[in-house]
Short mmCIF file of C-alpha atoms in Angstrom, two decimals:
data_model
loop_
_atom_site.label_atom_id
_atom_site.label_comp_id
_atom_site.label_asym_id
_atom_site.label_seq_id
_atom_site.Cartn_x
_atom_site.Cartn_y
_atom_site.Cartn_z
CA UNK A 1 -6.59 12.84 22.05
CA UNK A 2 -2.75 13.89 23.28
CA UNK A 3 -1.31 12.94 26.26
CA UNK A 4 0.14 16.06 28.40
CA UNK A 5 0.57 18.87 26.43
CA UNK A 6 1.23 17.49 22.64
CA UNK A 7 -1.59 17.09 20.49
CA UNK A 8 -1.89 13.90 18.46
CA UNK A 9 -0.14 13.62 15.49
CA UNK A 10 -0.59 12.43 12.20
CA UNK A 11 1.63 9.39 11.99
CA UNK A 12 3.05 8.87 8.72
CA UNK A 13 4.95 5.92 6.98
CA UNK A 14 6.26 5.60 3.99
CA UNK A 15 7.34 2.47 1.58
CA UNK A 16 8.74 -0.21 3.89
CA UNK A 17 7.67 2.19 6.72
CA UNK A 18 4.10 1.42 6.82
CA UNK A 19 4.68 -2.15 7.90
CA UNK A 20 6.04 -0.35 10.93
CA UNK A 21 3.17 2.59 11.39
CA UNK A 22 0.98 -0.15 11.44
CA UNK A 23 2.38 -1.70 14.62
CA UNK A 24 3.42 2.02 16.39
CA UNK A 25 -0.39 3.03 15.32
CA UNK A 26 -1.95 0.15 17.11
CA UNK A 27 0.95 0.79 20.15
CA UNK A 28 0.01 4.57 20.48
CA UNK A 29 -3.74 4.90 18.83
CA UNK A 30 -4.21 7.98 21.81
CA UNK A 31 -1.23 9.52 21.03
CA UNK A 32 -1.96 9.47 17.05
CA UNK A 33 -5.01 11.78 15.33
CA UNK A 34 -4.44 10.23 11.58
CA UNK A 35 -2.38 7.71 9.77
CA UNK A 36 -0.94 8.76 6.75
CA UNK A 37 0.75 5.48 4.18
CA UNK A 38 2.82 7.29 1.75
CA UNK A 39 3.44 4.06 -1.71
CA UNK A 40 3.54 1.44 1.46
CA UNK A 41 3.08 -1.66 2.70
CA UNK A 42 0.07 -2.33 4.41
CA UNK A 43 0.09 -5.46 6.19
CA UNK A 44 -2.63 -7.58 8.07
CA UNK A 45 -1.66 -8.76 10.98
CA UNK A 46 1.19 -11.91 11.20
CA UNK A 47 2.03 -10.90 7.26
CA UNK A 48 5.45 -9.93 6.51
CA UNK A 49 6.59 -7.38 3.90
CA UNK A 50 7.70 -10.54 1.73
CA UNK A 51 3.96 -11.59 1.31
CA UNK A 52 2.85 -8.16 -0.17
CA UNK A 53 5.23 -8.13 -3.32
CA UNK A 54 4.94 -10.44 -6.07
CA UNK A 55 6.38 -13.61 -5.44
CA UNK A 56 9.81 -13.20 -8.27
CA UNK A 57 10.36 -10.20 -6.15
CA UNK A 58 10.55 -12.37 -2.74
CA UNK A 59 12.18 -14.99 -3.86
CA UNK A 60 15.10 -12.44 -5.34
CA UNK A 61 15.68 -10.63 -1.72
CA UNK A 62 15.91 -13.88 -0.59
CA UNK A 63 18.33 -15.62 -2.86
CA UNK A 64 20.57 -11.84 -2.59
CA UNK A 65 20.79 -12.75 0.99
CA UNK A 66 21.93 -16.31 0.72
CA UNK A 67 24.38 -15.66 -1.97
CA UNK A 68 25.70 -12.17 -1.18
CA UNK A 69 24.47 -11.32 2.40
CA UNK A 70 25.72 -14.16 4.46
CA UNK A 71 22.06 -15.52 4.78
CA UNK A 72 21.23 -12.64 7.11
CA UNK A 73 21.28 -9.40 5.18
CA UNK A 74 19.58 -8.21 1.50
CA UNK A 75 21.96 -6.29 -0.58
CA UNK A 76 20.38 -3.68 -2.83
CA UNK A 77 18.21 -5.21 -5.57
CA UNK A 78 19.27 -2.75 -7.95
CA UNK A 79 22.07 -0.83 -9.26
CA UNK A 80 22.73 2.62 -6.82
CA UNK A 81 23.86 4.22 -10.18
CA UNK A 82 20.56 3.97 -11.91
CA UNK A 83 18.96 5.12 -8.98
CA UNK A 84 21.09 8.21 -8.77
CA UNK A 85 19.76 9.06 -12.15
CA UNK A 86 16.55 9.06 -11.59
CA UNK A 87 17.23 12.13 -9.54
CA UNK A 88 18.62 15.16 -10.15
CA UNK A 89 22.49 16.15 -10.05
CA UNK A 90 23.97 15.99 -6.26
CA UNK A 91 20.35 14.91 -4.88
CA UNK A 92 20.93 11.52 -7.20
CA UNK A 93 24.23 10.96 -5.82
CA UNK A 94 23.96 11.63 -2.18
CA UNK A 95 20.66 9.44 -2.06
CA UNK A 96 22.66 6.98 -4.41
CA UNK A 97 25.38 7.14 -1.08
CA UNK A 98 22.88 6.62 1.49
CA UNK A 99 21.22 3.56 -0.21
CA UNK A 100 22.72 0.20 1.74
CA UNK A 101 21.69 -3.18 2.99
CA UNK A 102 19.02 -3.93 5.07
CA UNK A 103 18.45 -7.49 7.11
CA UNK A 104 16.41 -9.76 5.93
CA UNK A 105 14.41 -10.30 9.31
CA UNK A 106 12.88 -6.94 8.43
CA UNK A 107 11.48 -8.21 5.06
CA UNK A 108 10.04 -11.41 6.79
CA UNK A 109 9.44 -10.63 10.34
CA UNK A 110 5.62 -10.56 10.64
CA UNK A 111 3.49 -7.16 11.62
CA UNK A 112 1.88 -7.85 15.19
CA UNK A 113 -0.87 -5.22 14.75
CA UNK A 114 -3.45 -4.86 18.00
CA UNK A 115 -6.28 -3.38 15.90
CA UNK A 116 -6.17 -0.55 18.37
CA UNK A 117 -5.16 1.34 14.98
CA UNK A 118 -8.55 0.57 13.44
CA UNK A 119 -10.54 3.24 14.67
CA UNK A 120 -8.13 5.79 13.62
CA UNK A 121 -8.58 7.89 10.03
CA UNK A 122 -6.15 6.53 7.20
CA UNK A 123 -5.13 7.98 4.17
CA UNK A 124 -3.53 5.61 1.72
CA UNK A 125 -1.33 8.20 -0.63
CA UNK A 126 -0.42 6.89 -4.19
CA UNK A 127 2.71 8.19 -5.97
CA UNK A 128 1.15 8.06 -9.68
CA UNK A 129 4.60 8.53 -11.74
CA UNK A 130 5.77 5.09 -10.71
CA UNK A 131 7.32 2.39 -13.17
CA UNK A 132 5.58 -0.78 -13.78
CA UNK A 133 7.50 -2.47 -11.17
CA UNK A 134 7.15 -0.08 -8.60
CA UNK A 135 3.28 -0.53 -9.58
CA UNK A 136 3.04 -4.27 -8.88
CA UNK A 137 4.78 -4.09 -5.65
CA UNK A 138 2.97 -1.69 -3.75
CA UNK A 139 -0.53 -2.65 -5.82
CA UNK A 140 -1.72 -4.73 -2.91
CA UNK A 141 -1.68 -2.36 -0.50
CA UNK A 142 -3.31 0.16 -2.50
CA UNK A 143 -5.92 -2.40 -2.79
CA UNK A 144 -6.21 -3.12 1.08
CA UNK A 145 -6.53 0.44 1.67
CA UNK A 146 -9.38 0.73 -1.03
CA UNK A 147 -11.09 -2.13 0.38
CA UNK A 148 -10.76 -0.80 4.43
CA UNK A 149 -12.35 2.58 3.14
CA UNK A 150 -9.23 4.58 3.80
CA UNK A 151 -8.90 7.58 2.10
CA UNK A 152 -7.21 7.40 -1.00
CA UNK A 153 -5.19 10.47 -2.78
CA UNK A 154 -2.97 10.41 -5.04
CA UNK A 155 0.26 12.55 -6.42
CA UNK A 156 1.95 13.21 -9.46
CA UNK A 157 5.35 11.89 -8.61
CA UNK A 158 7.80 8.77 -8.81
CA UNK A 159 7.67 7.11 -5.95
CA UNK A 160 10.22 9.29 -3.33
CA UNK A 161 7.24 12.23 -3.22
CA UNK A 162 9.66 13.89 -0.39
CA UNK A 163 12.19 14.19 -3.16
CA UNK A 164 9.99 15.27 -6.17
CA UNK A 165 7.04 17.13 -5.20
CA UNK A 166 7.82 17.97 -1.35
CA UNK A 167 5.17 21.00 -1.01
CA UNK A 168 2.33 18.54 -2.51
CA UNK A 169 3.22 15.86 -0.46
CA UNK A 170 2.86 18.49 2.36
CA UNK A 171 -0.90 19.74 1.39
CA UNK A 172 -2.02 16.08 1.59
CA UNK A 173 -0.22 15.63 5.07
CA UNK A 174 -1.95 18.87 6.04
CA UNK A 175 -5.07 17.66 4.69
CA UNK A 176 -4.57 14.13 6.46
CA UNK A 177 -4.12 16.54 9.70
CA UNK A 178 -7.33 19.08 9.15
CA UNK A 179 -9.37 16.04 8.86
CA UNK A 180 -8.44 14.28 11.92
CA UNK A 181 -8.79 17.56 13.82
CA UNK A 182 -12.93 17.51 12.28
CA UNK A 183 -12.97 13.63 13.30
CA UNK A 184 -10.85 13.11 16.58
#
């Protein structure tokens, strides 16, 4: 199902980016073979990121942007340092260095999703070393993609797979990609 002379791809998104494969899937179903959600957000269609995380959570990117972001922007809801030691050595501190605000339109704009996307094979995949925080945020849209029938695997990794267990995260893509070449 390409167009020209590139095959359909498997479209992947990945924390906040799967409230935007969602729209691009729906945008370009004939130009995508699979769907791949890597620990993210799966929204229904007018939701916004802010009403798939537990409501403390909202309400803290919210008040962050009143009182430190000029009402517009979210600064980060945690401390860079502890995230940089979560991973190893230089890797902690470079992503540590390329953390940084994000607006807050993007947290509470709503997903305009065409359904075009339905028909398209999804794999929801679960990062299963998370922390209990991690767990309640993204545990909604583990259950959306349980309850649509998606595919569900899951990997033995915090929640950055890329960063921890890159060559698994690949096999699953791969597999995600094999399987939309039997069904598309």
């Amino acid at each position: 199902r390409g167009t020209g002379d590139l095959p359909a791809g498997v479209l992947c998104g990945e924390r906040y980016g799967g409230r935007v494969s969602g729209s691009v899937a729906g945008r370009s179903a004939e130009r995508i073979a699979h769907v791949a959600f890597i620990d993210a957000f799966v929204p229904r269609d007018g939701e916004s990121v802010l009403d798939l995380v537990p409501a403390a959570f909202a309400g803290r990117l919210r008040t962050l942007a009143i009182e430190s972001g000029d009402g517009w922007r979210v600064p980060l809801p945690f401390d860079a340092k502890e995230v940089a030691q979560v991973f190893p050595g230089e890797l902690g501190r470079r992503y540590a260095r390329q953390l940084g605000e994000q607006p807050l339109g993007t947290f509470t704009g709503p997903a305009r999703l065409t359904g075009a996307a339905d028909m398209l094979p999804h794999t929801y995949i679960r990062c299963a070393g998370h922390d209990a925080f991690e767990e309640t945020v993204f545990a909604t849209s583990l259950a959306r993609a349980n309850a649509l029938g998606w595919r569900i695997r899951e990997i033995d990794a915090p929640h950055d797979a890329q960063v921890f267990a890159p060559e698994r995260l690949v096999e699953l893509l791969e597999e995600a990609a094999a399987q939309a070449g039997r069904t598309g």
